[in-house]
Structure formats: C-alpha cells, structure tokens
Short mmCIF file of C-alpha atoms in Angstrom, two decimals:
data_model
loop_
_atom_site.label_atom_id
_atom_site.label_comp_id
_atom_site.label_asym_id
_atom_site.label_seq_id
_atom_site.Cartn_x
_atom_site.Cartn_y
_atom_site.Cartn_z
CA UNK A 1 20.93 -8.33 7.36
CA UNK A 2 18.40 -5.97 6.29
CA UNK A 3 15.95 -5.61 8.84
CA UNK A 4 18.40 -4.22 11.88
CA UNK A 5 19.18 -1.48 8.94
CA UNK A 6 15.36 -0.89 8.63
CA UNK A 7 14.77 -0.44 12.30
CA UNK A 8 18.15 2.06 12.69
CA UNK A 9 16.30 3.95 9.18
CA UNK A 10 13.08 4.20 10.97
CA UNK A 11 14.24 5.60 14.43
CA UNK A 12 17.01 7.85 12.68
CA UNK A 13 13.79 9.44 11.57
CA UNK A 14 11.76 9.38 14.33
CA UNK A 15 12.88 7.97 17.80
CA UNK A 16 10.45 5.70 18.77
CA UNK A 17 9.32 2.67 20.41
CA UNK A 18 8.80 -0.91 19.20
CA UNK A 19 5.39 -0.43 19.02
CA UNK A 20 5.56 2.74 17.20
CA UNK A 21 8.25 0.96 15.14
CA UNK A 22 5.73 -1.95 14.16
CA UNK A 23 2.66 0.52 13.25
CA UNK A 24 5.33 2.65 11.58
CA UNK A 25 6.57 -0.85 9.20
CA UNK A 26 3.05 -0.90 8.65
CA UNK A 27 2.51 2.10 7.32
CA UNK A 28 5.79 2.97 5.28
CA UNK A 29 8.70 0.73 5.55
CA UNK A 30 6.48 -2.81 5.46
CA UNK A 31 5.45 -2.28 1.60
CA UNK A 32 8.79 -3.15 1.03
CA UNK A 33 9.87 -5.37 3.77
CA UNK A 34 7.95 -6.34 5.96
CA UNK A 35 8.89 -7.71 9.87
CA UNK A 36 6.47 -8.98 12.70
CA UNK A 37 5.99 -7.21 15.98
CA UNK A 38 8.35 -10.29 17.77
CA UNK A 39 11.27 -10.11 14.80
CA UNK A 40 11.72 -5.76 15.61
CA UNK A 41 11.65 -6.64 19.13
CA UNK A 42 14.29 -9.14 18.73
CA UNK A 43 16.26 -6.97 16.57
CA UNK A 44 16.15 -3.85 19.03
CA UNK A 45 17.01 -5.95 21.43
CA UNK A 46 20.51 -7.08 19.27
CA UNK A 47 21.25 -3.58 18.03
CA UNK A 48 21.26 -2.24 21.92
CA UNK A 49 23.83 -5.17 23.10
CA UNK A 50 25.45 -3.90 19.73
CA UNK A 51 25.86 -0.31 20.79
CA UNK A 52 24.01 0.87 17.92
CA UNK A 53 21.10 2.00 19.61
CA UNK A 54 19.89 2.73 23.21
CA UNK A 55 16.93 3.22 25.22
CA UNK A 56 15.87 7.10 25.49
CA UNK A 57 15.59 7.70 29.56
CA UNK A 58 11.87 8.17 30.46
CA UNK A 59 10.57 11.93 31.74
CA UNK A 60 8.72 10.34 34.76
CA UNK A 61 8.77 6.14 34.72
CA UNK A 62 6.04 4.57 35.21
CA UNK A 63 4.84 0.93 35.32
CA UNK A 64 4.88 -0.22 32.09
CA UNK A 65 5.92 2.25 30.36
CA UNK A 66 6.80 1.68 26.80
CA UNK A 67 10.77 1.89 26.10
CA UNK A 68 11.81 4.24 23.29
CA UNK A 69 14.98 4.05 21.10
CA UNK A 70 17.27 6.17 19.20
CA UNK A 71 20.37 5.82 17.09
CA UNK A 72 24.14 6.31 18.52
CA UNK A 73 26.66 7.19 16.31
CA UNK A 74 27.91 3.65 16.04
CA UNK A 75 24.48 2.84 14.40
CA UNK A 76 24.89 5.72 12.01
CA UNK A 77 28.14 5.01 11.09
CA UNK A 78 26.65 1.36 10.66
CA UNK A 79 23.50 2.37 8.56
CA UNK A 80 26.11 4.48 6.33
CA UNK A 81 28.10 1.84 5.53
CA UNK A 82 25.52 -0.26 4.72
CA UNK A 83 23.93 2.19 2.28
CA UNK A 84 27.49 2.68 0.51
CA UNK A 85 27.93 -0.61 0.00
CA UNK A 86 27.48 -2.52 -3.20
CA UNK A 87 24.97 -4.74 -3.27
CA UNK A 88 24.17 -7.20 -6.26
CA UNK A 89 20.14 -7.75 -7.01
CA UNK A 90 17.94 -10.59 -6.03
CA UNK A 91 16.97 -12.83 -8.13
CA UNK A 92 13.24 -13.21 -8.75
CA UNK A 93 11.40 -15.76 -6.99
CA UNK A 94 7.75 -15.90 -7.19
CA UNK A 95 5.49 -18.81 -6.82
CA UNK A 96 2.70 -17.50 -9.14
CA UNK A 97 5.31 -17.68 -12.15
CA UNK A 98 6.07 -20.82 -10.98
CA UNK A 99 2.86 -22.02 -11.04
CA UNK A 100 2.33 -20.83 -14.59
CA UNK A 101 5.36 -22.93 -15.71
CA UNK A 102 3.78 -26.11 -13.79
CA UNK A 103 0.83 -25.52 -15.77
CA UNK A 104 2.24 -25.87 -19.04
CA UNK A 105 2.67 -29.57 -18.20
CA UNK A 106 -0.38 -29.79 -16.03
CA UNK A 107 -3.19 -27.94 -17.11
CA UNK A 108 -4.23 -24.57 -15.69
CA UNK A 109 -7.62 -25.66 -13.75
CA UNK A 110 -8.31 -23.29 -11.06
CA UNK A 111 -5.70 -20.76 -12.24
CA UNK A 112 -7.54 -18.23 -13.84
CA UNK A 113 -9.25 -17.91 -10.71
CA UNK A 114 -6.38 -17.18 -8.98
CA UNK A 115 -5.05 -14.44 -11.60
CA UNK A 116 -8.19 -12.63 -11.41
CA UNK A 117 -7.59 -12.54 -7.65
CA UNK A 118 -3.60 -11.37 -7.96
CA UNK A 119 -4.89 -8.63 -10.46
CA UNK A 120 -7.64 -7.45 -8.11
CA UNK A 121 -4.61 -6.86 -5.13
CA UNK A 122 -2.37 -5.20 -7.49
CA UNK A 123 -5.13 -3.25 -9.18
CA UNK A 124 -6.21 -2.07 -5.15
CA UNK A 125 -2.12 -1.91 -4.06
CA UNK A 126 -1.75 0.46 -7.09
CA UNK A 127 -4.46 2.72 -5.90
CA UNK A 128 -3.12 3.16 -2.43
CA UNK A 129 0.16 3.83 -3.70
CA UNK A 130 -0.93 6.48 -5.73
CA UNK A 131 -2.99 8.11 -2.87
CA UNK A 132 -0.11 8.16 -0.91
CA UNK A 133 1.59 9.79 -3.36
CA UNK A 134 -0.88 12.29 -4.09
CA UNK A 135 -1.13 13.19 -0.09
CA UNK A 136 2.56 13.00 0.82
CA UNK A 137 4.00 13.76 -2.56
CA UNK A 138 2.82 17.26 -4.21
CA UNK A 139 4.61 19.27 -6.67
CA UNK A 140 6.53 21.66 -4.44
CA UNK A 141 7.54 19.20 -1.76
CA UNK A 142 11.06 18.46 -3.18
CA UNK A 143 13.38 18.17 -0.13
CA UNK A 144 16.52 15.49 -1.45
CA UNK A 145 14.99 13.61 1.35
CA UNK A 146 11.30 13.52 -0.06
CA UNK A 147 13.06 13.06 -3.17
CA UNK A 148 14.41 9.93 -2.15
CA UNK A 149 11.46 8.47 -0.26
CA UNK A 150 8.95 9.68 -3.02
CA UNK A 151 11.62 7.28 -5.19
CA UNK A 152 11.06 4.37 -3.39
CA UNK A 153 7.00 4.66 -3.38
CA UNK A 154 7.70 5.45 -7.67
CA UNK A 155 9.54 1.75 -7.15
CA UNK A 156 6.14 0.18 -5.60
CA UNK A 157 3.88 1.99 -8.45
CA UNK A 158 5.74 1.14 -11.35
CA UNK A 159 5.77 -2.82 -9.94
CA UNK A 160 2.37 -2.67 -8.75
CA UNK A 161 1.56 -1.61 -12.69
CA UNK A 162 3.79 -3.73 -14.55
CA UNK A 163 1.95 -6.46 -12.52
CA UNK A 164 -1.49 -5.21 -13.24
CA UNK A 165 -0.62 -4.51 -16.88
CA UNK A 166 1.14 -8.42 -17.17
CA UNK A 167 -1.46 -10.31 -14.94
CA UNK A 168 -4.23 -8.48 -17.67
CA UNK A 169 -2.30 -9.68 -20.48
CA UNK A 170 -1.94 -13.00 -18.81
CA UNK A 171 -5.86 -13.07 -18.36
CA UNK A 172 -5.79 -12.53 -22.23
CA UNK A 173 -4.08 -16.03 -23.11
CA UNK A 174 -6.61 -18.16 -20.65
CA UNK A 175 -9.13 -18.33 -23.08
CA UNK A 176 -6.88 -20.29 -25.75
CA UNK A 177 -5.14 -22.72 -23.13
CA UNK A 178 -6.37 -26.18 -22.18
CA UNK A 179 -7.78 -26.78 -18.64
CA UNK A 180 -6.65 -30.54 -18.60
CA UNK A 181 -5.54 -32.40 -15.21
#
C-alpha cells in the first residue's frame, strides 16, 4: 500500500509527470523504496480512477506530450491518513544473514568474497549519503520540512554505517572459521 502514498508524497511536492516521477524515485524517494518506471505508471493510473489525483491540462497540446499530475484533496486527505496511522515495523529479512546462518552448517566457501563486496556498496552508499547531506543539508537550512526529510537521509546513514561497521566486524571472524563444503 505504500507506493500510491509515495507517488501522492512526490507530486504533493512537485507536480509532475511519470517520467519526472521515475527520475525523481531515483534520486530521493528510491533509497528507500524503490518502484520501476511500469509499477508508477500503473499506480497513477489507479490513483486518477481513484480521484486522488488528476491530469494537469496542457498550455498548448501537442503530440505526445507528456501528461502531468497533481494531488486533489481526496489524495491529501488520503496521504494524511496514512501518515497518522499506526503502523507496526517490519520484520527483518535479509538473505545475506541468512546465508551466514546456512554457513554455520555448510561451510563459508565463497562468502568472504561476497562480504568484501556488501562492505564495498555500503562503504560507497555511505559516502553518497553524506554528500547529499552536506549539499542539501547545511547548518541554517532548518525548515520543519527539511527537518523531516534531512531525518529520513540520517535513517539511510546511520544503516548504511551500522552495516559498514558490522560487515567489518564480520570480515574480522573469517579468518578463524572453517571453509568446508
């Protein structure tokens, strides 16, 4: 149910079109969930038969011509009542910790490998966090709505380095474990 609440987040900021929408998720929203070109097409498509959003008439139309969307009240009503309501966390599922536990019963050839390559991402998804936050983020820019969005990139750093910090402490322990098969 997410994703149609991303999509009415990201034109409630900006009205824009589904292609703006999908370079947009990749830019800001997509760290955090992420959605294919087809998947905000579909869902633009669901949230105008909704009523929650519409198509914003074009100046001069033209041969295609891309559509742009914006919010209607109904979809801020809608994207308010979402973001009042309680909502329990999800519970962690990640292959990688997985595939530690299987290695305790099956060896951990090829592993290491693969934790050296899981650091390197979150060592280089760590840095572009933090240049983001150093370009969109200084000191006096402390509007409640930076505030807010400046909280959710302080989410993606302090994961990103928890994972750097376990993955290295991980990498640690490989030199004492067996490699059988």
């Amino acid at each position: 149910m997410s994703l149609p609440h991303a999509i009415l987040t990201a034109l409630l900021e900006k009205p824009s079109s589904g292609l703006e929408l999908t370079r947009r998720f990749d830019k800001s929203i997509g760290y955090f969930w992420s959605a294919t070109h087809q998947q905000i097409y579909r869902e633009l498509g669901k949230l105008e038969a909704d009523g929650l959003i519409r198509t914003l008439s074009a100046q001069a139309p033209a041969r295609g011509q891309k559509k742009s969307y914006e919010v209607l009240p109904a979809g801020r009503a809608e994207l308010a009542r979402w973001t009042a309501a309680g909502q329990d966390p999800k519970p962690l599922r990640d292959t990688l910790l997985l595939r530690l536990r299987a290695a305790a019963v099956v060896g951990t050839a090829g592993l290491e490998t693969d934790l050296r390559r899981h650091l390197d991402l979150h060592r280089r998804q760590l840095a572009e966090y933090r240049e983001i936050e150093q370009r969109d983020f200084p000191p006096d820019r402390d509007a409640p709505e930076d505030r807010l969005r400046h909280l959710v990139l302080r989410a993606g750093i302090d994961l990103e380095t928890f994972w750097t910090q376990w993955l290295t402490h991980a990498l640690a322990e490989f030199p004492e474990l067996p490699e059988r098969h």
